[in-house]
Amino acid sequence: MDELMEILNEINPDIDYETEDNLIDGKVLDSFSIVSLVSEISEVFDIDISPRYLVPENFNSAKAMWEMIQTIQEEE
């Protein structure tokens, strides 16, 4: 989870990722941030985020992203 928090803080350090749970639906992250986030997560965790995981629910919070990463790692 620490690696994920580092990625998130690099993208936008002004967001409190510990408590924010509306990153996508609340338009806290813009489309460029989301593309960067997906790319960084894929690279750092060595996973392929398939289109079925590219849904707002998986990116609305750090916790949701972490759960998605773990699910993908278990599948691979």
Short mmCIF file of C-alpha atoms in Angstrom, two decimals:
data_model
loop_
_atom_site.label_atom_id
_atom_site.label_comp_id
_atom_site.label_asym_id
_atom_site.label_seq_id
_atom_site.Cartn_x
_atom_site.Cartn_y
_atom_site.Cartn_z
CA MET A 1 0.00 0.00 0.00
CA ASP A 2 2.95 2.34 0.65
CA GLU A 3 4.01 2.13 -3.00
CA LEU A 4 0.49 3.03 -4.10
CA MET A 5 0.42 6.02 -1.75
CA GLU A 6 3.75 7.20 -3.19
CA ILE A 7 2.33 7.00 -6.72
CA LEU A 8 -0.79 8.91 -5.70
CA ASN A 9 1.20 11.61 -3.93
CA GLU A 10 3.44 12.05 -6.98
CA ILE A 11 0.38 12.61 -9.15
CA ASN A 12 -1.25 15.12 -6.79
CA PRO A 13 0.21 15.71 -3.32
CA ASP A 14 -2.62 18.08 -2.32
CA ILE A 15 -5.19 15.27 -1.97
CA ASP A 16 -5.71 13.37 1.30
CA TYR A 17 -5.75 9.86 -0.13
CA GLU A 18 -6.23 8.35 3.32
CA THR A 19 -9.77 9.73 3.56
CA GLU A 20 -10.87 10.69 0.04
CA ASP A 21 -13.31 8.17 -1.42
CA ASN A 22 -14.67 10.11 -4.36
CA LEU A 23 -11.59 10.63 -6.54
CA ILE A 24 -13.31 9.85 -9.84
CA ASP A 25 -16.99 10.55 -9.21
CA GLY A 26 -16.11 13.82 -7.45
CA LYS A 27 -13.76 14.81 -10.30
CA VAL A 28 -10.88 15.18 -7.85
CA LEU A 29 -8.58 13.53 -10.41
CA ASP A 30 -8.65 14.72 -14.01
CA SER A 31 -8.34 12.45 -17.04
CA PHE A 32 -4.59 13.05 -17.39
CA SER A 33 -4.08 12.07 -13.74
CA ILE A 34 -6.08 8.90 -14.25
CA VAL A 35 -4.06 7.88 -17.31
CA SER A 36 -0.83 8.54 -15.39
CA LEU A 37 -2.14 6.61 -12.42
CA VAL A 38 -3.05 3.53 -14.46
CA SER A 39 0.33 3.60 -16.18
CA GLU A 40 2.28 3.96 -12.93
CA ILE A 41 0.29 1.26 -11.12
CA SER A 42 0.84 -1.12 -14.03
CA GLU A 43 4.56 -0.46 -14.06
CA VAL A 44 5.27 -0.45 -10.32
CA PHE A 45 3.17 -3.52 -9.52
CA ASP A 46 3.98 -5.30 -12.80
CA ILE A 47 0.33 -5.94 -13.61
CA ASP A 48 -1.88 -5.52 -16.64
CA ILE A 49 -5.00 -3.54 -15.78
CA SER A 50 -7.51 -4.89 -18.29
CA PRO A 51 -10.48 -2.79 -19.41
CA ARG A 52 -12.85 -4.65 -17.08
CA TYR A 53 -11.01 -3.04 -14.14
CA LEU A 54 -11.15 0.47 -15.59
CA VAL A 55 -14.33 1.44 -13.77
CA PRO A 56 -14.79 4.38 -11.38
CA GLU A 57 -15.42 2.11 -8.39
CA ASN A 58 -11.84 0.80 -8.63
CA PHE A 59 -10.32 4.29 -8.63
CA ASN A 60 -12.52 6.32 -6.27
CA SER A 61 -10.21 5.69 -3.29
CA ALA A 62 -6.76 4.42 -2.45
CA LYS A 63 -8.37 1.46 -0.68
CA ALA A 64 -10.35 0.52 -3.79
CA MET A 65 -7.22 0.78 -5.94
CA TRP A 66 -5.28 -1.40 -3.50
CA GLU A 67 -8.02 -4.05 -3.55
CA MET A 68 -8.02 -3.98 -7.37
CA ILE A 69 -4.21 -4.41 -7.44
CA GLN A 70 -4.40 -7.37 -5.09
CA THR A 71 -7.19 -8.98 -7.13
CA ILE A 72 -5.23 -8.62 -10.36
CA GLN A 73 -2.08 -10.00 -8.74
CA GLU A 74 -4.00 -13.05 -7.50
CA GLU A 75 -5.36 -13.66 -11.02
CA GLU A 76 -1.98 -13.42 -12.75
#
